[in-house]
Every structure is written in C-alpha cells, then in structure tokens.
Coordinates of C-alpha atoms in Angstrom, one line a residue:
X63 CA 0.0 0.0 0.0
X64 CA 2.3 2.3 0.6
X65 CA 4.5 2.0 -2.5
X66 CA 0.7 2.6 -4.1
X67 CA 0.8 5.5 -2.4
X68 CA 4.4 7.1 -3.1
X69 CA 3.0 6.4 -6.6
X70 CA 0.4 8.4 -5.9
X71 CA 2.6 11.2 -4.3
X72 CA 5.1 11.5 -7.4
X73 CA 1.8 11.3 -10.0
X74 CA 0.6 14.3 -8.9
X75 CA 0.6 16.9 -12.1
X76 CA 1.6 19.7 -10.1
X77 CA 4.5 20.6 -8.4
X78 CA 3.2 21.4 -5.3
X79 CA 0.1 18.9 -5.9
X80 CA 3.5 17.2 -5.6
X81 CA 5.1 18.1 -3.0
X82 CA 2.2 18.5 -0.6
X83 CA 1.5 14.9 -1.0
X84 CA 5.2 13.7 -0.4
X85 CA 5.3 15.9 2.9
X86 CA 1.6 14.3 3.6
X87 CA 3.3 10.4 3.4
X88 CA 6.7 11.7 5.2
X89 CA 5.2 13.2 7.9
X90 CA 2.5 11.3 9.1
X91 CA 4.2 8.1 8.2
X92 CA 7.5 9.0 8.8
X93 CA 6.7 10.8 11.9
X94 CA 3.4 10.3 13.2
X95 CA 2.6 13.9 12.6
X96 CA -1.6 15.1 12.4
X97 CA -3.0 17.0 10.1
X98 CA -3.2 20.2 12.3
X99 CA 0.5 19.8 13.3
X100 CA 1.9 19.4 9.6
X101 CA 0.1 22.4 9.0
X102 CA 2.2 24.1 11.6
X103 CA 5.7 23.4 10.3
X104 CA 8.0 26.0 8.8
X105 CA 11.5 25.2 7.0
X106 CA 13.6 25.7 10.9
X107 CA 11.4 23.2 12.2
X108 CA 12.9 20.4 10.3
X109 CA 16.1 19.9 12.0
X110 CA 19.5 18.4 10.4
X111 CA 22.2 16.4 12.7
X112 CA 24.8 14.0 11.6
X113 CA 22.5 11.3 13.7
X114 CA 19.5 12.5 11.3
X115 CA 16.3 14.1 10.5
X116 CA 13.9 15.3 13.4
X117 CA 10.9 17.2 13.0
X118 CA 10.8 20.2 15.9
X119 CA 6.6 20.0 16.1
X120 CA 5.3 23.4 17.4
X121 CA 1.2 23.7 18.7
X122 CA -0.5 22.6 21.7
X123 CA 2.0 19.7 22.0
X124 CA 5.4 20.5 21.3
X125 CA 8.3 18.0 20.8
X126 CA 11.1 16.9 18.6
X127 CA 10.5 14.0 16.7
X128 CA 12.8 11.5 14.9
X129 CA 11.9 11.3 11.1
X130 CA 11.8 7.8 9.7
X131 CA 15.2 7.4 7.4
X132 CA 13.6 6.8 4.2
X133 CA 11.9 10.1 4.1
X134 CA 14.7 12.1 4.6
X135 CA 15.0 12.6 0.7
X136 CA 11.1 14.2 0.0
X137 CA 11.3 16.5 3.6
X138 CA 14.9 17.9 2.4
X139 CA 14.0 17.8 -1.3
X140 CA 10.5 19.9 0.2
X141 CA 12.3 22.0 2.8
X142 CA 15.1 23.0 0.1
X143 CA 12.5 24.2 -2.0
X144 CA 11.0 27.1 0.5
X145 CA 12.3 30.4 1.6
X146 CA 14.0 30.5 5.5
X147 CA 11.1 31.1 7.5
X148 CA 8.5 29.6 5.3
X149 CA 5.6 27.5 5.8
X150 CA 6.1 23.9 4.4
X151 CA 2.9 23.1 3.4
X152 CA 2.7 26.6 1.7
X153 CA -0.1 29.3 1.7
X154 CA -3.6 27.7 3.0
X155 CA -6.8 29.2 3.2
X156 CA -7.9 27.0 5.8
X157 CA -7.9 28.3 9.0
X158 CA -7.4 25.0 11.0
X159 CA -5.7 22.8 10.1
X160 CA -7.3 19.5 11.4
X161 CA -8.7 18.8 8.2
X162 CA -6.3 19.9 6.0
X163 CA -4.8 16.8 4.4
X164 CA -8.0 15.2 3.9
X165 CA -9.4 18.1 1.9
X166 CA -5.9 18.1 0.0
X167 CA -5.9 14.6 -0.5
X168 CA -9.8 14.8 -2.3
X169 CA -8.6 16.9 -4.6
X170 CA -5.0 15.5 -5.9
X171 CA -5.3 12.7 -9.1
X172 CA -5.9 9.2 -8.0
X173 CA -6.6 7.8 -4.2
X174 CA -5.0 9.2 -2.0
X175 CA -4.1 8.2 1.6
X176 CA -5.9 9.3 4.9
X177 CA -3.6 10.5 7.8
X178 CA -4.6 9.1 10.2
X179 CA -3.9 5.3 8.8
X180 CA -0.4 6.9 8.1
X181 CA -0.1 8.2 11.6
X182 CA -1.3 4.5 12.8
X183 CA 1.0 2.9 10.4
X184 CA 4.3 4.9 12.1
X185 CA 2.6 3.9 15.5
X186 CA 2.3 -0.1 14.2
X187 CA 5.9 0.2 13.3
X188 CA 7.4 1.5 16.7
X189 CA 5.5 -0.8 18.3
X190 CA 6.9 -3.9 16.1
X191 CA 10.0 -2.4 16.6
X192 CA 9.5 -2.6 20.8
X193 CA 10.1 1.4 20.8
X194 CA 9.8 1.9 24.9
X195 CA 5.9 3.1 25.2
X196 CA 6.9 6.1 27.2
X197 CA 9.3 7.6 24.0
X198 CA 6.6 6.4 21.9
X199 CA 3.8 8.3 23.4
X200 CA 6.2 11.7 24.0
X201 CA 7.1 11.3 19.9
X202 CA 3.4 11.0 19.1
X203 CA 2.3 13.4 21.1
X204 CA -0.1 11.8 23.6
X205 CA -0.4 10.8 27.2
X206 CA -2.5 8.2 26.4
X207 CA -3.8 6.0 23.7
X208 CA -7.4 4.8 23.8
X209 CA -6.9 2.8 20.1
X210 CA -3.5 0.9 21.6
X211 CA -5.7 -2.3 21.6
X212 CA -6.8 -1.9 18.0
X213 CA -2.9 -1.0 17.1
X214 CA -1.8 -4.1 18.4
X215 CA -3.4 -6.5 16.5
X216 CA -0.8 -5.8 13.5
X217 CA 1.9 -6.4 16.2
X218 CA 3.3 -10.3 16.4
X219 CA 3.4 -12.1 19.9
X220 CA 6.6 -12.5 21.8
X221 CA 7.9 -15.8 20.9
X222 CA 7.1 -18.0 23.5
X223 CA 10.8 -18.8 24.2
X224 CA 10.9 -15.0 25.4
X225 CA 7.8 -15.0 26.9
X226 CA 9.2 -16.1 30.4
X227 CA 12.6 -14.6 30.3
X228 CA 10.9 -11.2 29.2
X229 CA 8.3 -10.9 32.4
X230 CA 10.7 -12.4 34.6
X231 CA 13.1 -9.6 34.0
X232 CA 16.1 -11.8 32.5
X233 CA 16.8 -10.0 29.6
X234 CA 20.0 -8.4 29.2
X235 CA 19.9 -4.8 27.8

C-alpha cells in the first residue's frame, strides 16, 4: 500500500500537488505527525544532525520528533524548496488545520491516503520495533492511547521462548 501511495505522491501533475503529497506520506508516516501539526511546520522546524532528521513539532504539544530514514530525501527535497522562515505546506486558506490533508488529498489525481492510517502505520511500526511506550507516546504526542488495543493486533506475539525470560526480567539490555 504504501508503495501505491508514493506512486500516488510523485503522479501528482503539479508541483506542489506534488510536493504537498510527499510531505503528507513523510510526515504522518515517517513521523506520526496530524493533520493540524503538519500544518504548523515551517523550513527551521525540520532539523538536520549527523544522527538524522527530526521534526521540531510546534502547537499545543510541542516536541522533537525523529523522522523515519527513508523520508529524509522528500522532507529535504521539500524544505530546500522554500524560503528560511517559510511555511512547508505553503499558503492555506484553511484556518485550522485539522482537516487539511483530507481536503488536499480529495482533490489531488488518484486515491489518496488518509492521515490518520499513516499516523497509525508509524505507530504499528514502533510498536513492532518494541520502541519503549513512554518515548513512543512523548514522539506521538499523547499521554495516552485509547486505540492501543486496535494497534496491536498488527503487532506479532513475543515468541514463546521470550515469553518467560521477558516478564521475569532476565533479559540483558
């Protein structure tokens, strides 16, 4: 699905039809951004270190937040298209933002992706990956997730030789 939908991204006609839909995948699924907090971001938010890309996300919850490796290419390829100070995203009429990619997405060629199920897939991945839950909820912003049981479902068991050793506290770090 989500090669479907870098297809998608890159199809676009337009430049920033274009763009907008790469910084749509890379954020949310690269960094587990929202809607409202992608339409935040300016060019000094995205952040550049030896150790990699994070995403500096102002708004109501503010926090740095590591971008996924393979979207380092579309947020620099973005970012070095804009001005110092500039938004990302570009001009907007809309005045919030919560709704904004959905909206963008309706009107691009093809299907686009929702946000959300991006969002959820960075969340899947971190959790398959056994990211500690307390980083994992600081990077996505929450202090709780009411749809952790539904995310889990994508997430394989322990195998049951770790089982033990795990909750027994016999694994070596």
């Amino acid at each position: 699905e989500m090669i479907a939908f870098r297809q998608w991204a890159v199809g676009q006609s337009k430049m920033v039809k274009r763009h907008r839909a790469m910084l749509m995948l890379a954020l949310c699924a690269g960094a587990g951004l929202t809607s409202s907090e992608v339409s935040l971001l300016r060019t000094e938010n995205i952040v550049v270190t030896r150790a990699g890309i994070t995403i500096d996300v102002p708004g109501n919850r503010p926090r740095r937040v590591p971008l996924m490796a393979i979207w380092d290419e579309w947020v620099l390829a973005v970012r070095d298209e804009r001005s110092a100070g500039e938004s990302l995203w570009g001009a907007s009429t809309r005045q919030d933002g919560t709704s904004l990619l959905s909206k963008f997405a309706e009107n691009t060629e093809g299907v686009g992706p929702r946000s959300d199920r991006l969002r959820h897939t960075w969340l899947v991945g971190h959790l398959r990956n056994r990211v500690p839950m307390k980083d994992l909820f600081y990077a996505a912003g929450v202090t709780k997730m009411e749809n952790l049981s539904r995310l889990l479902i994508y997430c394989e068991d322990l195998p049951a030789a770790d089982y033990l050793t795990v909750f027994r506290g016999e694994v070596a770090r």
